[in-house]
């Protein structure tokens, strides 16, 4: 699938629409999900134009891949949900149709602040 420059997260990255920003660096932007499913529901997205995790794995640079993984950990620490300073969380990426992905720009959901329940319902 080709990357859609008009997806909502592309617009957030271009600052055409606002977000409740949590963290930003050269590789990632993190902000709160507009429709939280748990007490804490954050999103972490790469700044590069990647449709999903498969696209990212094949086409992202090593620096981008490291930057995204590190970014998830930095955000978890900022939110006090990382395993070392909090009680843990779930990081989840939906991929394409069967994965239930709605926004076609790779993103990880970070759910925490409470027990997040069964992995798949
Ligand atoms: P997914 O189903 O994995 O593609 O998840 C997309 C997520 O993006 C959903 O949890 C939405 O609530 C969230 N979302 C959609 N639009 C926005 C927005 N403008 N700001 C923050 N989160 C959004």
PDB file of C-alpha atoms and ligand atoms in Angstrom:
ATOM      1  CA  UNK A   1       0.000   0.000   0.000  1.00  0.00           C
ATOM      2  CA  UNK A   2       1.370   3.422  -0.922  1.00  0.00           C
ATOM      3  CA  UNK A   3       1.720   5.965   1.858  1.00  0.00           C
ATOM      4  CA  UNK A   4      -1.203   8.413   2.021  1.00  0.00           C
ATOM      5  CA  UNK A   5       0.150  11.903   2.736  1.00  0.00           C
ATOM      6  CA  UNK A   6      -3.293  12.979   3.900  1.00  0.00           C
ATOM      7  CA  UNK A   7      -3.711  10.471   6.716  1.00  0.00           C
ATOM      8  CA  UNK A   8      -4.480  12.058  10.074  1.00  0.00           C
ATOM      9  CA  UNK A   9      -1.084  11.352  11.634  1.00  0.00           C
ATOM     10  CA  UNK A  10       0.707  12.876   8.630  1.00  0.00           C
ATOM     11  CA  UNK A  11      -1.366  16.003   9.269  1.00  0.00           C
ATOM     12  CA  UNK A  12      -0.416  15.949  12.959  1.00  0.00           C
ATOM     13  CA  UNK A  13       3.275  15.619  11.994  1.00  0.00           C
ATOM     14  CA  UNK A  14       2.900  18.641   9.677  1.00  0.00           C
ATOM     15  CA  UNK A  15       1.148  20.484  12.538  1.00  0.00           C
ATOM     16  CA  UNK A  16      -1.929  20.994  10.379  1.00  0.00           C
ATOM     17  CA  UNK A  17      -4.044  19.586  13.183  1.00  0.00           C
ATOM     18  CA  UNK A  18      -3.234  19.682  16.904  1.00  0.00           C
ATOM     19  CA  UNK A  19      -2.338  16.881  19.255  1.00  0.00           C
ATOM     20  CA  UNK A  20      -1.742  16.554  22.990  1.00  0.00           C
ATOM     21  CA  UNK A  21       1.994  16.077  22.690  1.00  0.00           C
ATOM     22  CA  UNK A  22       3.878  13.907  25.161  1.00  0.00           C
ATOM     23  CA  UNK A  23       7.321  13.719  23.571  1.00  0.00           C
ATOM     24  CA  UNK A  24       9.186  14.489  20.361  1.00  0.00           C
ATOM     25  CA  UNK A  25      12.706  13.902  19.064  1.00  0.00           C
ATOM     26  CA  UNK A  26      14.368  13.415  15.664  1.00  0.00           C
ATOM     27  CA  UNK A  27      12.706  10.031  15.141  1.00  0.00           C
ATOM     28  CA  UNK A  28       9.356   9.970  16.915  1.00  0.00           C
ATOM     29  CA  UNK A  29       6.353  11.987  17.960  1.00  0.00           C
ATOM     30  CA  UNK A  30       4.182  10.838  20.846  1.00  0.00           C
ATOM     31  CA  UNK A  31       0.761  12.136  21.791  1.00  0.00           C
ATOM     32  CA  UNK A  32      -2.369  11.029  23.639  1.00  0.00           C
ATOM     33  CA  UNK A  33      -4.952   8.987  21.763  1.00  0.00           C
ATOM     34  CA  UNK A  34      -8.068  11.063  21.103  1.00  0.00           C
ATOM     35  CA  UNK A  35     -10.302   8.158  22.183  1.00  0.00           C
ATOM     36  CA  UNK A  36      -8.503   6.553  25.135  1.00  0.00           C
ATOM     37  CA  UNK A  37      -9.212   2.882  25.783  1.00  0.00           C
ATOM     38  CA  UNK A  38      -7.365   2.739  29.130  1.00  0.00           C
ATOM     39  CA  UNK A  39      -6.422   5.225  31.894  1.00  0.00           C
ATOM     40  CA  UNK A  40      -3.283   5.955  29.935  1.00  0.00           C
ATOM     41  CA  UNK A  41      -3.431   5.584  26.171  1.00  0.00           C
ATOM     42  CA  UNK A  42      -0.541   7.119  24.272  1.00  0.00           C
ATOM     43  CA  UNK A  43       0.552   6.775  20.672  1.00  0.00           C
ATOM     44  CA  UNK A  44       4.140   6.717  19.446  1.00  0.00           C
ATOM     45  CA  UNK A  45       4.713   7.266  15.734  1.00  0.00           C
ATOM     46  CA  UNK A  46       7.868   7.441  13.620  1.00  0.00           C
ATOM     47  CA  UNK A  47       8.466  10.741  11.840  1.00  0.00           C
ATOM     48  CA  UNK A  48       9.158   8.912   8.587  1.00  0.00           C
ATOM     49  CA  UNK A  49       6.436   7.970   6.140  1.00  0.00           C
ATOM     50  CA  UNK A  50       5.722   4.309   6.907  1.00  0.00           C
ATOM     51  CA  UNK A  51       2.332   2.714   6.458  1.00  0.00           C
ATOM     52  CA  UNK A  52       2.745  -0.053   9.005  1.00  0.00           C
ATOM     53  CA  UNK A  53       5.259  -2.189  10.876  1.00  0.00           C
ATOM     54  CA  UNK A  54       5.988  -4.384   7.865  1.00  0.00           C
ATOM     55  CA  UNK A  55       6.744  -1.355   5.693  1.00  0.00           C
ATOM     56  CA  UNK A  56       8.931   0.024   8.507  1.00  0.00           C
ATOM     57  CA  UNK A  57      10.869  -3.227   8.974  1.00  0.00           C
ATOM     58  CA  UNK A  58      11.719  -3.397   5.270  1.00  0.00           C
ATOM     59  CA  UNK A  59      12.271   0.281   4.448  1.00  0.00           C
ATOM     60  CA  UNK A  60      13.320   2.186   7.569  1.00  0.00           C
ATOM     61  CA  UNK A  61      16.968   2.861   8.346  1.00  0.00           C
ATOM     62  CA  UNK A  62      18.613   1.222  11.342  1.00  0.00           C
ATOM     63  CA  UNK A  63      18.681   4.622  13.063  1.00  0.00           C
ATOM     64  CA  UNK A  64      14.930   5.013  12.553  1.00  0.00           C
ATOM     65  CA  UNK A  65      14.266   1.515  13.892  1.00  0.00           C
ATOM     66  CA  UNK A  66      16.390   2.114  16.978  1.00  0.00           C
ATOM     67  CA  UNK A  67      14.844   5.568  17.386  1.00  0.00           C
ATOM     68  CA  UNK A  68      11.313   4.179  17.451  1.00  0.00           C
ATOM     69  CA  UNK A  69      12.080   1.423  19.961  1.00  0.00           C
ATOM     70  CA  UNK A  70      13.995   3.834  22.194  1.00  0.00           C
ATOM     71  CA  UNK A  71      11.201   6.375  21.787  1.00  0.00           C
ATOM     72  CA  UNK A  72       8.622   3.917  23.125  1.00  0.00           C
ATOM     73  CA  UNK A  73      10.768   3.394  26.220  1.00  0.00           C
ATOM     74  CA  UNK A  74      11.326   7.130  26.713  1.00  0.00           C
ATOM     75  CA  UNK A  75       7.587   7.788  26.515  1.00  0.00           C
ATOM     76  CA  UNK A  76       6.802   4.916  28.897  1.00  0.00           C
ATOM     77  CA  UNK A  77       9.252   6.403  31.387  1.00  0.00           C
ATOM     78  CA  UNK A  78       7.770   9.898  30.974  1.00  0.00           C
ATOM     79  CA  UNK A  79       4.325   8.450  31.708  1.00  0.00           C
ATOM     80  CA  UNK A  80       5.636   6.466  34.719  1.00  0.00           C
ATOM     81  CA  UNK A  81       4.420   3.186  33.259  1.00  0.00           C
ATOM     82  CA  UNK A  82       7.729   1.555  32.277  1.00  0.00           C
ATOM     83  CA  UNK A  83       8.616  -1.676  34.046  1.00  0.00           C
ATOM     84  CA  UNK A  84      11.486  -0.109  35.984  1.00  0.00           C
ATOM     85  CA  UNK A  85       9.670   2.905  37.445  1.00  0.00           C
ATOM     86  CA  UNK A  86       6.019   1.885  37.095  1.00  0.00           C
ATOM     87  CA  UNK A  87       3.890  -1.229  36.786  1.00  0.00           C
ATOM     88  CA  UNK A  88       4.237  -1.910  33.090  1.00  0.00           C
ATOM     89  CA  UNK A  89       2.069  -1.408  30.062  1.00  0.00           C
ATOM     90  CA  UNK A  90       1.098  -2.910  26.708  1.00  0.00           C
ATOM     91  CA  UNK A  91       2.695  -1.750  23.451  1.00  0.00           C
ATOM     92  CA  UNK A  92       0.603  -2.753  20.467  1.00  0.00           C
ATOM     93  CA  UNK A  93       0.739  -2.128  16.742  1.00  0.00           C
ATOM     94  CA  UNK A  94      -2.227  -2.970  14.541  1.00  0.00           C
ATOM     95  CA  UNK A  95      -1.183  -3.969  11.050  1.00  0.00           C
ATOM     96  CA  UNK A  96      -3.411  -3.653   7.989  1.00  0.00           C
ATOM     97  CA  UNK A  97      -6.877  -5.112   7.533  1.00  0.00           C
ATOM     98  CA  UNK A  98      -6.905  -8.185   9.762  1.00  0.00           C
ATOM     99  CA  UNK A  99      -4.926  -6.285  12.413  1.00  0.00           C
ATOM    100  CA  UNK A 100      -7.662  -3.650  12.559  1.00  0.00           C
ATOM    101  CA  UNK A 101      -5.419  -0.742  11.580  1.00  0.00           C
ATOM    102  CA  UNK A 102      -7.445   2.425  10.941  1.00  0.00           C
ATOM    103  CA  UNK A 103      -4.771   5.081  10.457  1.00  0.00           C
ATOM    104  CA  UNK A 104      -2.268   4.139   7.714  1.00  0.00           C
ATOM    105  CA  UNK A 105       0.825   5.617   9.389  1.00  0.00           C
ATOM    106  CA  UNK A 106       2.721   3.197  11.656  1.00  0.00           C
ATOM    107  CA  UNK A 107       1.921   3.757  15.313  1.00  0.00           C
ATOM    108  CA  UNK A 108       2.354   1.947  18.581  1.00  0.00           C
ATOM    109  CA  UNK A 109      -0.387   2.190  21.178  1.00  0.00           C
ATOM    110  CA  UNK A 110       0.841   2.339  24.776  1.00  0.00           C
ATOM    111  CA  UNK A 111      -1.854   1.237  27.225  1.00  0.00           C
ATOM    112  CA  UNK A 112      -1.269   1.525  30.971  1.00  0.00           C
ATOM    113  CA  UNK A 113      -2.110   3.138  34.263  1.00  0.00           C
ATOM    114  CA  UNK A 114      -4.201   0.080  35.150  1.00  0.00           C
ATOM    115  CA  UNK A 115      -4.285  -3.625  34.293  1.00  0.00           C
ATOM    116  CA  UNK A 116      -4.985  -3.703  30.598  1.00  0.00           C
ATOM    117  CA  UNK A 117      -6.714  -7.084  30.503  1.00  0.00           C
ATOM    118  CA  UNK A 118      -6.748  -9.886  27.973  1.00  0.00           C
ATOM    119  CA  UNK A 119      -4.424  -9.555  25.038  1.00  0.00           C
ATOM    120  CA  UNK A 120      -7.051 -10.356  22.401  1.00  0.00           C
ATOM    121  CA  UNK A 121     -10.788 -10.118  22.897  1.00  0.00           C
TER     122      UNK A 121
HETATM  123  P1  LIG B   1      -5.471   1.976  14.800  1.00  0.00           P
HETATM  124  O1  LIG B   1      -6.801   1.304  14.811  1.00  0.00           O
HETATM  125  O2  LIG B   1      -4.393   1.101  15.387  1.00  0.00           O
HETATM  126  O3  LIG B   1      -5.104   2.503  13.434  1.00  0.00           O
HETATM  127  O4  LIG B   1      -5.571   3.182  15.791  1.00  0.00           O
HETATM  128  C1  LIG B   1      -5.795   4.492  15.407  1.00  0.00           C
HETATM  129  C2  LIG B   1      -5.927   5.301  16.672  1.00  0.00           C
HETATM  130  O5  LIG B   1      -5.778   6.654  16.352  1.00  0.00           O
HETATM  131  C3  LIG B   1      -7.269   5.141  17.371  1.00  0.00           C
HETATM  132  O6  LIG B   1      -7.060   4.654  18.702  1.00  0.00           O
HETATM  133  C4  LIG B   1      -7.845   6.564  17.368  1.00  0.00           C
HETATM  134  O7  LIG B   1      -8.565   6.874  18.537  1.00  0.00           O
HETATM  135  C5  LIG B   1      -6.597   7.397  17.220  1.00  0.00           C
HETATM  136  N1  LIG B   1      -6.795   8.716  16.626  1.00  0.00           N
HETATM  137  C6  LIG B   1      -7.469   9.022  15.503  1.00  0.00           C
HETATM  138  N2  LIG B   1      -7.401  10.343  15.245  1.00  0.00           N
HETATM  139  C7  LIG B   1      -6.635  10.875  16.242  1.00  0.00           C
HETATM  140  C8  LIG B   1      -6.199  12.188  16.552  1.00  0.00           C
HETATM  141  N3  LIG B   1      -6.527  13.253  15.775  1.00  0.00           N
HETATM  142  N4  LIG B   1      -5.435  12.388  17.653  1.00  0.00           N
HETATM  143  C9  LIG B   1      -5.107  11.351  18.439  1.00  0.00           C
HETATM  144  N5  LIG B   1      -5.477  10.063  18.201  1.00  0.00           N
HETATM  145  C10 LIG B   1      -6.243   9.842  17.118  1.00  0.00           C
END
